[in-house]
mmCIF file of C-alpha atoms in Angstrom:
data_model
loop_
_atom_site.group_PDB
_atom_site.id
_atom_site.type_symbol
_atom_site.label_atom_id
_atom_site.label_comp_id
_atom_site.label_asym_id
_atom_site.label_seq_id
_atom_site.Cartn_x
_atom_site.Cartn_y
_atom_site.Cartn_z
ATOM 1 C CA MET X 1 71.217 22.533 179.340
ATOM 2 C CA GLN X 2 73.789 25.323 179.346
ATOM 3 C CA ASP X 3 74.580 27.003 176.023
ATOM 4 C CA HIS X 4 78.359 27.164 175.586
ATOM 5 C CA ARG X 5 78.288 28.882 172.231
ATOM 6 C CA SER X 6 80.162 32.164 171.905
ATOM 7 C CA PRO X 7 78.180 35.334 171.183
ATOM 8 C CA ALA X 8 77.962 36.215 167.511
ATOM 9 C CA ARG X 9 80.446 38.776 166.222
ATOM 10 C CA GLU X 10 79.385 41.341 163.650
ATOM 11 C CA PHE X 11 81.248 43.632 161.300
ATOM 12 C CA ALA X 12 80.344 46.026 158.496
ATOM 13 C CA ALA X 13 82.253 46.581 155.261
ATOM 14 C CA PHE X 14 81.730 49.307 152.671
ATOM 15 C CA PRO X 15 83.096 48.222 149.278
ATOM 16 C CA ALA X 16 83.180 50.607 146.354
ATOM 17 C CA SER X 17 80.174 48.835 144.807
ATOM 18 C CA GLY X 18 78.072 50.964 147.145
ATOM 19 C CA ARG X 19 76.346 48.002 148.818
ATOM 20 C CA PRO X 20 77.265 47.806 152.511
ATOM 21 C CA LEU X 21 78.039 44.266 153.593
ATOM 22 C CA ARG X 22 77.201 42.718 156.974
ATOM 23 C CA VAL X 23 79.634 40.092 158.233
ATOM 24 C CA VAL X 24 78.477 37.756 161.023
ATOM 25 C CA ASP X 25 80.484 35.041 162.758
ATOM 26 C CA HIS X 26 78.640 32.323 164.697
ATOM 27 C CA ASP X 27 81.287 30.001 166.177
ATOM 28 C CA GLY X 28 83.338 29.899 162.988
ATOM 29 C CA VAL X 29 80.433 30.038 160.549
ATOM 30 C CA VAL X 30 80.966 33.359 158.799
ATOM 31 C CA THR X 31 78.269 34.840 156.588
ATOM 32 C CA VAL X 32 78.636 37.901 154.381
ATOM 33 C CA GLU X 33 75.257 39.441 153.573
ATOM 34 C CA ALA X 34 74.421 42.174 151.077
ATOM 35 C CA PRO X 35 71.097 44.038 151.004
ATOM 36 C CA GLY X 36 68.918 42.310 148.420
ATOM 37 C CA GLY X 37 71.679 39.894 147.458
ATOM 38 C CA GLU X 38 72.597 36.334 148.225
ATOM 39 C CA ALA X 39 74.718 35.530 151.278
ATOM 40 C CA VAL X 40 78.216 34.094 150.879
ATOM 41 C CA GLY X 41 79.379 31.621 153.516
ATOM 42 C CA PHE X 42 82.831 30.878 154.935
ATOM 43 C CA ALA X 43 84.273 28.641 157.629
ATOM 44 C CA LEU X 44 86.784 30.198 160.009
ATOM 45 C CA SER X 45 89.124 27.908 161.913
ATOM 46 C CA ARG X 46 89.002 27.971 165.704
ATOM 47 C CA ASP X 47 92.302 29.848 165.929
ATOM 48 C CA GLY X 48 91.134 32.406 163.344
ATOM 49 C CA GLY X 49 94.022 31.544 161.030
ATOM 50 C CA THR X 50 92.246 29.868 158.098
ATOM 51 C CA LEU X 51 89.238 31.002 156.062
ATOM 52 C CA ARG X 52 87.463 28.653 153.651
ATOM 53 C CA PRO X 53 84.543 29.465 151.325
ATOM 54 C CA THR X 54 81.649 27.096 152.009
ATOM 55 C CA SER X 55 79.047 28.265 149.526
ATOM 56 C CA ALA X 56 79.150 28.408 145.754
ATOM 57 C CA PRO X 57 80.583 31.742 144.592
ATOM 58 C CA PRO X 58 77.956 34.211 143.329
ATOM 59 C CA ALA X 59 77.503 34.393 139.594
ATOM 60 C CA ASP X 60 78.891 37.939 139.657
ATOM 61 C CA PRO X 61 82.683 37.712 140.184
ATOM 62 C CA ALA X 62 82.713 41.224 141.645
ATOM 63 C CA ALA X 63 80.213 40.173 144.322
ATOM 64 C CA PHE X 64 82.441 37.248 145.337
ATOM 65 C CA ARG X 65 85.497 39.505 145.437
ATOM 66 C CA ASP X 66 83.656 41.998 147.671
ATOM 67 C CA ALA X 67 82.465 39.191 149.964
ATOM 68 C CA MET X 68 85.972 37.748 150.290
ATOM 69 C CA LEU X 69 87.457 41.181 150.972
ATOM 70 C CA ALA X 70 84.786 41.902 153.582
ATOM 71 C CA ALA X 71 85.344 38.547 155.288
ATOM 72 C CA LEU X 72 89.101 39.090 155.430
ATOM 73 C CA GLU X 73 88.723 42.632 156.755
ATOM 74 C CA ALA X 74 86.417 41.332 159.498
ATOM 75 C CA VAL X 75 88.761 38.480 160.466
ATOM 76 C CA PHE X 76 91.731 40.827 160.809
ATOM 77 C CA ALA X 77 89.586 43.309 162.762
ATOM 78 C CA TRP X 78 88.443 40.586 165.167
ATOM 79 C CA SER X 79 92.064 39.439 165.659
ATOM 80 C CA PRO X 80 94.140 42.632 165.296
ATOM 81 C CA GLU X 81 97.312 40.877 166.440
ATOM 82 C CA ARG X 82 97.152 38.484 163.469
ATOM 83 C CA GLU X 83 99.446 39.233 160.511
ATOM 84 C CA THR X 84 98.261 36.551 158.060
ATOM 85 C CA VAL X 85 95.191 34.445 157.295
ATOM 86 C CA ALA X 86 95.332 31.360 155.087
ATOM 87 C CA VAL X 87 92.587 30.996 152.475
ATOM 88 C CA GLU X 88 91.563 27.564 151.225
ATOM 89 C CA ALA X 89 90.630 27.685 147.567
ATOM 90 C CA ALA X 90 88.725 24.423 147.031
ATOM 91 C CA GLY X 91 86.035 24.947 144.403
ATOM 92 C CA CYS X 92 86.573 28.667 143.856
ATOM 93 C CA GLU X 93 90.068 28.952 142.409
ATOM 94 C CA ALA X 94 88.916 31.150 139.527
ATOM 95 C CA GLY X 95 87.282 33.611 141.895
ATOM 96 C CA LEU X 96 90.448 33.884 143.945
ATOM 97 C CA ASP X 97 92.776 34.459 140.988
ATOM 98 C CA VAL X 98 91.699 38.084 140.748
ATOM 99 C CA LEU X 99 92.627 38.552 144.420
ATOM 100 C CA VAL X 100 96.056 37.096 143.741
ATOM 101 C CA ALA X 101 96.491 39.469 140.803
ATOM 102 C CA SER X 102 95.618 42.494 142.960
ATOM 103 C CA GLY X 103 97.901 41.494 145.822
ATOM 104 C CA VAL X 104 95.198 40.591 148.330
ATOM 105 C CA LEU X 105 96.358 36.964 148.311
ATOM 106 C CA ALA X 106 99.849 35.578 147.759
ATOM 107 C CA ARG X 107 100.907 32.030 146.971
ATOM 108 C CA ASP X 108 103.204 30.687 149.676
ATOM 109 C CA ASP X 109 104.456 27.112 149.714
ATOM 110 C CA GLY X 110 101.270 25.784 148.103
ATOM 111 C CA ARG X 111 98.968 27.934 150.230
ATOM 112 C CA LEU X 112 97.117 31.167 149.643
ATOM 113 C CA LEU X 113 97.871 33.765 152.304
ATOM 114 C CA ALA X 114 96.242 37.122 152.985
ATOM 115 C CA ARG X 115 98.403 39.639 154.806
ATOM 116 C CA ALA X 116 96.914 42.397 156.914
ATOM 117 C CA ASP X 117 99.365 45.015 155.607
ATOM 118 C CA THR X 118 98.571 44.328 151.944
ATOM 119 C CA LEU X 119 94.827 44.002 152.542
ATOM 120 C CA MET X 120 94.844 47.465 154.113
ATOM 121 C CA GLN X 121 96.228 48.834 150.836
ATOM 122 C CA GLN X 122 93.178 47.743 148.820
ATOM 123 C CA PRO X 123 91.227 50.948 148.078
ATOM 124 C CA ALA X 124 88.126 49.016 146.962
ATOM 125 C CA LEU X 125 87.372 48.254 150.620
ATOM 126 C CA TRP X 126 87.267 51.840 151.872
ATOM 127 C CA LEU X 127 87.244 54.379 149.040
ATOM 128 C CA ALA X 128 84.008 55.259 147.303
ATOM 129 C CA ARG X 129 85.790 55.423 143.941
ATOM 130 C CA GLY X 130 87.321 52.003 144.492
ATOM 131 C CA ASP X 131 90.576 50.992 142.860
ATOM 132 C CA ALA X 132 90.451 53.466 139.987
ATOM 133 C CA SER X 133 93.829 54.099 138.369
ATOM 134 C CA PRO X 134 95.926 57.015 139.626
ATOM 135 C CA PHE X 135 95.275 60.282 137.871
ATOM 136 C CA PRO X 136 97.535 60.702 134.809
ATOM 137 C CA GLU X 137 100.654 62.719 135.538
ATOM 138 C CA ARG X 138 101.084 66.093 133.879
ATOM 139 C CA PHE X 139 103.020 68.922 135.481
ATOM 140 C CA VAL X 140 101.659 72.444 135.844
ATOM 141 C CA LEU X 141 102.646 75.656 137.594
ATOM 142 C CA THR X 142 100.796 77.313 140.474
ATOM 143 C CA GLY X 143 102.639 80.583 140.967
ATOM 144 C CA ASP X 144 106.258 79.455 141.162
ATOM 145 C CA ARG X 145 105.392 75.911 142.287
ATOM 146 C CA ARG X 146 105.729 73.128 139.728
ATOM 147 C CA HIS X 147 103.575 70.153 140.664
ATOM 148 C CA PRO X 148 101.391 67.395 139.152
ATOM 149 C CA LEU X 149 97.942 68.371 137.971
ATOM 150 C CA ARG X 150 95.566 67.109 140.638
ATOM 151 C CA ARG X 151 92.537 64.897 140.173
ATOM 152 C CA PRO X 152 89.207 66.798 140.085
ATOM 153 C CA LYS X 153 87.781 67.034 143.575
ATOM 154 C CA PRO X 154 85.432 64.248 144.662
ATOM 155 C CA ALA X 155 81.904 64.786 145.941
ATOM 156 C CA GLY X 156 80.020 63.052 148.720
ATOM 157 C CA VAL X 157 81.393 60.284 150.931
ATOM 158 C CA VAL X 158 84.981 59.429 149.979
ATOM 159 C CA TYR X 159 85.908 56.932 152.739
ATOM 160 C CA ALA X 160 84.028 54.621 155.116
ATOM 161 C CA ARG X 161 85.416 52.303 157.777
ATOM 162 C CA HIS X 162 83.761 50.268 160.505
ATOM 163 C CA ILE X 163 85.464 50.838 163.883
ATOM 164 C CA PRO X 164 85.050 47.628 165.915
ATOM 165 C CA TRP X 165 86.140 49.018 169.288
ATOM 166 C CA LEU X 166 83.530 51.786 169.017
ATOM 167 C CA GLY X 167 80.848 49.781 167.246
ATOM 168 C CA GLU X 168 80.419 52.720 164.855
ATOM 169 C CA THR X 169 81.108 53.607 161.241
ATOM 170 C CA LEU X 170 83.478 56.466 160.486
ATOM 171 C CA THR X 171 83.018 58.374 157.239
ATOM 172 C CA PHE X 172 84.767 61.267 155.536
ATOM 173 C CA ARG X 173 82.796 63.263 152.982
ATOM 174 C CA THR X 174 83.573 66.408 151.066
ATOM 175 C CA ALA X 175 82.188 69.591 152.576
ATOM 176 C CA THR X 176 79.700 71.915 150.903
ATOM 177 C CA VAL X 177 78.566 75.397 151.841
ATOM 178 C CA GLU X 178 74.913 74.327 151.688
ATOM 179 C CA ASP X 179 75.300 71.376 154.070
ATOM 180 C CA ASP X 180 78.103 72.412 156.380
ATOM 181 C CA LEU X 181 78.269 76.182 156.832
ATOM 182 C CA ASP X 182 76.242 76.178 160.066
ATOM 183 C CA ALA X 183 78.336 73.452 161.725
ATOM 184 C CA PHE X 184 81.595 75.032 160.555
ATOM 185 C CA HIS X 185 80.460 78.415 161.890
ATOM 186 C CA ARG X 186 79.610 76.902 165.282
ATOM 187 C CA TRP X 187 82.843 74.935 165.516
ATOM 188 C CA MET X 188 85.099 77.862 164.553
ATOM 189 C CA ASN X 189 83.479 80.002 167.251
ATOM 190 C CA ASP X 190 84.077 77.363 169.921
ATOM 191 C CA PRO X 191 86.727 78.894 172.236
ATOM 192 C CA ARG X 192 88.924 75.743 172.178
ATOM 193 C CA VAL X 193 88.936 75.654 168.385
ATOM 194 C CA ALA X 194 89.369 79.419 168.024
ATOM 195 C CA ALA X 195 92.448 79.309 170.268
ATOM 196 C CA PHE X 196 94.282 77.336 167.558
ATOM 197 C CA TRP X 197 92.556 78.270 164.337
ATOM 198 C CA SER X 198 91.970 82.001 164.893
ATOM 199 C CA GLU X 199 89.036 81.812 162.474
ATOM 200 C CA SER X 200 86.178 82.950 164.705
ATOM 201 C CA GLY X 201 83.787 85.294 162.966
ATOM 202 C CA ASP X 202 80.339 85.836 161.558
ATOM 203 C CA LEU X 203 78.506 83.630 159.087
ATOM 204 C CA ALA X 204 79.596 85.725 156.105
ATOM 205 C CA HIS X 205 83.263 85.298 157.044
ATOM 206 C CA HIS X 206 82.891 81.554 157.278
ATOM 207 C CA ARG X 207 80.986 81.374 154.005
ATOM 208 C CA ARG X 208 83.883 83.118 152.257
ATOM 209 C CA TYR X 209 86.365 80.790 153.940
ATOM 210 C CA LEU X 210 84.509 77.663 152.774
ATOM 211 C CA GLU X 211 84.009 78.979 149.263
ATOM 212 C CA GLY X 212 87.727 79.742 149.017
ATOM 213 C CA LEU X 213 88.736 76.226 150.099
ATOM 214 C CA ILE X 214 86.247 74.550 147.797
ATOM 215 C CA ALA X 215 87.611 76.576 144.872
ATOM 216 C CA ASP X 216 91.254 75.796 145.720
ATOM 217 C CA PRO X 217 92.412 72.771 143.659
ATOM 218 C CA HIS X 218 95.097 71.749 146.176
ATOM 219 C CA MET X 219 92.724 71.566 149.169
ATOM 220 C CA VAL X 220 89.878 69.144 149.931
ATOM 221 C CA PRO X 221 87.689 70.248 152.857
ATOM 222 C CA MET X 222 85.950 67.292 154.502
ATOM 223 C CA ILE X 223 83.515 66.478 157.285
ATOM 224 C CA GLY X 224 84.178 63.533 159.582
ATOM 225 C CA ALA X 225 81.153 61.695 160.990
ATOM 226 C CA PHE X 226 80.493 58.740 163.265
ATOM 227 C CA ASP X 227 77.328 56.885 162.275
ATOM 228 C CA GLY X 228 76.351 59.875 160.147
ATOM 229 C CA VAL X 229 76.715 62.473 162.938
ATOM 230 C CA PRO X 230 79.342 65.139 162.050
ATOM 231 C CA PHE X 231 82.061 65.723 164.641
ATOM 232 C CA ALA X 232 85.065 67.332 162.927
ATOM 233 C CA TRP X 233 86.349 69.536 160.141
ATOM 234 C CA PHE X 234 89.297 68.348 158.036
ATOM 235 C CA GLU X 235 91.381 70.103 155.409
ATOM 236 C CA ILE X 236 93.439 67.756 153.239
ATOM 237 C CA TYR X 237 96.100 69.375 151.092
ATOM 238 C CA TRP X 238 98.849 68.580 148.611
ATOM 239 C CA ALA X 239 102.021 69.744 150.330
ATOM 240 C CA LYS X 240 103.940 70.732 147.184
ATOM 241 C CA GLU X 241 101.700 73.725 146.474
ATOM 242 C CA ASN X 242 100.760 74.414 150.096
ATOM 243 C CA ARG X 243 102.263 77.068 152.364
ATOM 244 C CA LEU X 244 104.291 74.215 153.938
ATOM 245 C CA GLY X 245 105.991 73.301 150.648
ATOM 246 C CA PRO X 246 108.894 75.801 150.781
ATOM 247 C CA PHE X 247 109.893 74.720 154.304
ATOM 248 C CA TYR X 248 111.072 71.202 153.423
ATOM 249 C CA ASP X 249 111.921 69.009 150.432
ATOM 250 C CA ALA X 250 108.326 68.238 149.483
ATOM 251 C CA ASP X 251 107.661 65.286 147.202
ATOM 252 C CA ASP X 252 105.167 65.684 144.363
ATOM 253 C CA TYR X 253 102.570 63.517 146.162
ATOM 254 C CA ASP X 254 103.104 64.378 149.832
ATOM 255 C CA ARG X 255 99.811 64.998 151.621
ATOM 256 C CA GLY X 256 99.094 67.080 154.727
ATOM 257 C CA TRP X 257 96.125 67.848 156.921
ATOM 258 C CA HIS X 258 94.491 70.196 159.410
ATOM 259 C CA VAL X 259 91.653 69.248 161.736
ATOM 260 C CA ALA X 260 89.306 70.877 164.194
ATOM 261 C CA VAL X 261 87.326 68.462 166.337
ATOM 262 C CA GLY X 262 84.212 70.526 166.866
ATOM 263 C CA GLU X 263 82.239 68.171 169.088
ATOM 264 C CA ALA X 264 83.645 67.982 172.611
ATOM 265 C CA SER X 265 82.412 64.407 173.072
ATOM 266 C CA ARG X 266 84.800 63.285 170.288
ATOM 267 C CA ARG X 267 87.981 64.888 171.639
ATOM 268 C CA GLY X 268 89.134 61.874 173.655
ATOM 269 C CA GLY X 269 91.467 59.000 172.951
ATOM 270 C CA ALA X 270 88.926 56.386 171.850
ATOM 271 C CA SER X 271 87.687 58.606 169.008
ATOM 272 C CA ILE X 272 91.189 59.802 168.118
ATOM 273 C CA GLY X 273 92.315 56.185 167.840
ATOM 274 C CA ALA X 274 89.671 55.825 165.126
ATOM 275 C CA TRP X 275 89.805 59.023 163.093
ATOM 276 C CA LEU X 276 93.550 59.792 163.105
ATOM 277 C CA PRO X 277 94.793 56.475 161.608
ATOM 278 C CA SER X 278 91.764 56.404 159.307
ATOM 279 C CA LEU X 279 92.571 59.880 158.011
ATOM 280 C CA VAL X 280 96.150 58.814 157.245
ATOM 281 C CA HIS X 281 94.789 55.616 155.691
ATOM 282 C CA PHE X 282 92.502 57.618 153.407
ATOM 283 C CA MET X 283 95.314 59.885 152.195
ATOM 284 C CA LEU X 284 97.604 56.934 151.451
ATOM 285 C CA LEU X 285 94.883 55.040 149.583
ATOM 286 C CA ASP X 286 93.699 58.069 147.620
ATOM 287 C CA ASP X 287 96.884 58.020 145.537
ATOM 288 C CA PRO X 288 99.395 55.133 145.774
ATOM 289 C CA ARG X 289 102.154 57.567 144.803
ATOM 290 C CA THR X 290 101.790 59.316 148.165
ATOM 291 C CA ARG X 291 104.795 58.127 150.177
ATOM 292 C CA ARG X 292 104.584 60.543 153.093
ATOM 293 C CA ILE X 293 102.015 62.326 155.254
ATOM 294 C CA VAL X 294 103.119 65.603 156.832
ATOM 295 C CA GLY X 295 101.787 68.068 159.378
ATOM 296 C CA GLU X 296 102.751 71.356 160.993
ATOM 297 C CA PRO X 297 101.277 71.644 164.499
ATOM 298 C CA ALA X 298 102.203 74.550 166.745
ATOM 299 C CA ALA X 299 105.621 73.854 168.262
ATOM 300 C CA SER X 300 104.306 74.870 171.682
ATOM 301 C CA HIS X 301 101.582 72.224 171.648
ATOM 302 C CA VAL X 302 103.605 69.571 173.467
ATOM 303 C CA GLN X 303 100.705 67.218 174.171
ATOM 304 C CA GLN X 304 99.573 67.293 170.564
ATOM 305 C CA ILE X 305 103.045 66.450 169.263
ATOM 306 C CA ARG X 306 103.422 63.676 171.839
ATOM 307 C CA ASN X 307 100.171 62.108 170.631
ATOM 308 C CA LEU X 308 101.261 62.387 167.022
ATOM 309 C CA GLU X 309 104.552 60.677 167.846
ATOM 310 C CA ARG X 310 102.652 57.880 169.604
ATOM 311 C CA SER X 311 100.626 57.483 166.394
ATOM 312 C CA GLY X 312 103.760 57.017 164.283
ATOM 313 C CA PHE X 313 104.674 60.562 163.240
ATOM 314 C CA ALA X 314 108.296 61.692 163.608
ATOM 315 C CA ARG X 315 109.177 65.267 164.536
ATOM 316 C CA LEU X 316 111.699 66.419 161.933
ATOM 317 C CA LYS X 317 112.373 70.054 162.826
ATOM 318 C CA THR X 318 110.984 73.327 164.158
ATOM 319 C CA PHE X 319 110.482 76.300 161.831
ATOM 320 C CA ASP X 320 108.716 79.647 161.600
ATOM 321 C CA PHE X 321 105.606 80.360 159.572
ATOM 322 C CA PRO X 322 104.625 84.023 159.355
ATOM 323 C CA HIS X 323 101.757 83.298 161.776
ATOM 324 C CA LYS X 324 103.257 80.678 164.131
ATOM 325 C CA ARG X 325 106.285 78.657 165.161
ATOM 326 C CA ALA X 326 105.599 75.130 163.947
ATOM 327 C CA ALA X 327 106.924 71.591 164.206
ATOM 328 C CA LEU X 328 107.277 69.596 161.005
ATOM 329 C CA VAL X 329 106.023 66.041 161.555
ATOM 330 C CA SER X 330 106.055 63.203 159.043
ATOM 331 C CA LEU X 331 104.810 59.628 158.687
ATOM 332 C CA SER X 332 105.967 57.391 155.830
ATOM 333 C CA ARG X 333 103.743 55.062 153.872
ATOM 334 C CA GLU X 334 106.114 52.170 154.573
ATOM 335 C CA ARG X 335 105.958 52.652 158.335
ATOM 336 C CA PHE X 336 102.178 53.073 158.423
ATOM 337 C CA PHE X 337 101.538 49.692 156.803
ATOM 338 C CA ALA X 338 104.572 47.786 158.116
ATOM 339 C CA ASP X 339 103.907 48.842 161.723
ATOM 340 C CA ARG X 340 100.116 48.363 161.435
ATOM 341 C CA LEU X 341 99.411 51.962 162.395
ATOM 342 C CA TRP X 342 95.809 51.740 161.224
ATOM 343 C CA LEU X 343 95.198 50.301 164.712
ATOM 344 C CA PRO X 344 94.908 52.522 167.826
ATOM 345 C CA ALA X 345 98.141 53.683 169.423
ATOM 346 C CA SER X 346 97.540 51.389 172.401
ATOM 347 C CA SER X 347 94.885 49.047 173.716
ATOM 348 C CA ARG X 348 94.448 51.415 176.639
ATOM 349 C CA GLU X 349 93.672 54.276 174.315
ATOM 350 C CA ALA X 350 91.208 52.134 172.349
ATOM 351 C CA ALA X 351 89.378 50.928 175.449
ATOM 352 C CA ALA X 352 89.348 54.091 177.554
ATOM 353 C CA PRO X 353 86.179 56.217 177.725
ATOM 354 C CA ALA X 354 86.507 59.359 175.653
ATOM 355 C CA GLU X 355 86.314 61.679 178.656
ATOM 356 C CA ALA X 356 89.055 59.806 180.527
ATOM 357 C CA ALA X 357 91.561 59.673 177.686
ATOM 358 C CA SER X 358 94.516 61.943 177.131
ATOM 359 C CA PRO X 359 93.154 64.813 174.999
ATOM 360 C CA LEU X 360 94.226 65.569 171.451
ATOM 361 C CA PRO X 361 91.522 68.057 170.526
ATOM 362 C CA LEU X 362 93.156 69.738 167.557
ATOM 363 C CA ALA X 363 95.723 67.419 166.014
ATOM 364 C CA GLY X 364 97.242 69.047 162.950
ATOM 365 C CA ALA X 365 95.344 72.270 163.495
ATOM 366 C CA ALA X 366 96.234 75.229 161.350
#
């Protein structure tokens, strides 16, 4: 007898609780499993539009919240074109109230609806520190720049996201001299990276560079990794006190970035479609007061700017740094979530092999 069942679909979620969750769908029977914990079951309608809890909620309300969030993230990832999913609340109304209060679910004509754009603004799903309150606002001076005092720098993994079209997990973690000097040294001496960064040099030079960034309160140096294998160097900065600040009307919480993709195998479109929107996603989640992400690529790098525009960035103007002529690019928080820019720029870009894709090796490079 022929088996007409669909292959199982799997997904991984990384809530702030620190316990990775495995989500499996067998023909509409969705199970969320935690290491050493009880599984939580759901039923997913055939069209993927309705999710219903089928098992008793765990005794720990936080565990049920994490399971529901993981299930919703998986459903939207499996059906990226879907904007809403209805949630049936029979028997677990109390457990869902907290999701209504946090904006994950909204009451609509007697139904509970989850929206993809509001789910993607829930830091507890991707940030290691979860949905901690924004850092209290107090203004300070750095030289002649008045800006909010910044949160102390994090340590370790700060963001994790499962990338379904790659079947891999992308993480960003803060860089350290002890763990990352050798990789940084190798990447900065790669001719393709050196052509944009102009930071080639010996190990002592790169040690000083890393130590300077780690000590700078407005910069967060990070390592990007797929399934734990490092591939890129990122520098996240607060624009107000950055060298970019005087060249435009910087908001107090604007964020910017530089990147060097050190591993050649990760310089193609399929990887870019994962790390670029995820990097923007991280910066927007890290502080809800961040309304805009900015960058300053070399004005002569036409392909780079074209790729940034395809990813949602707008080119605002061209200006002169002391060391280069640059283009100011910007992406608003509203557009990122309203236009679902956490997804790849195109299905072609998501599906194409890395070596065949249009290259964007150094998006946002210094």
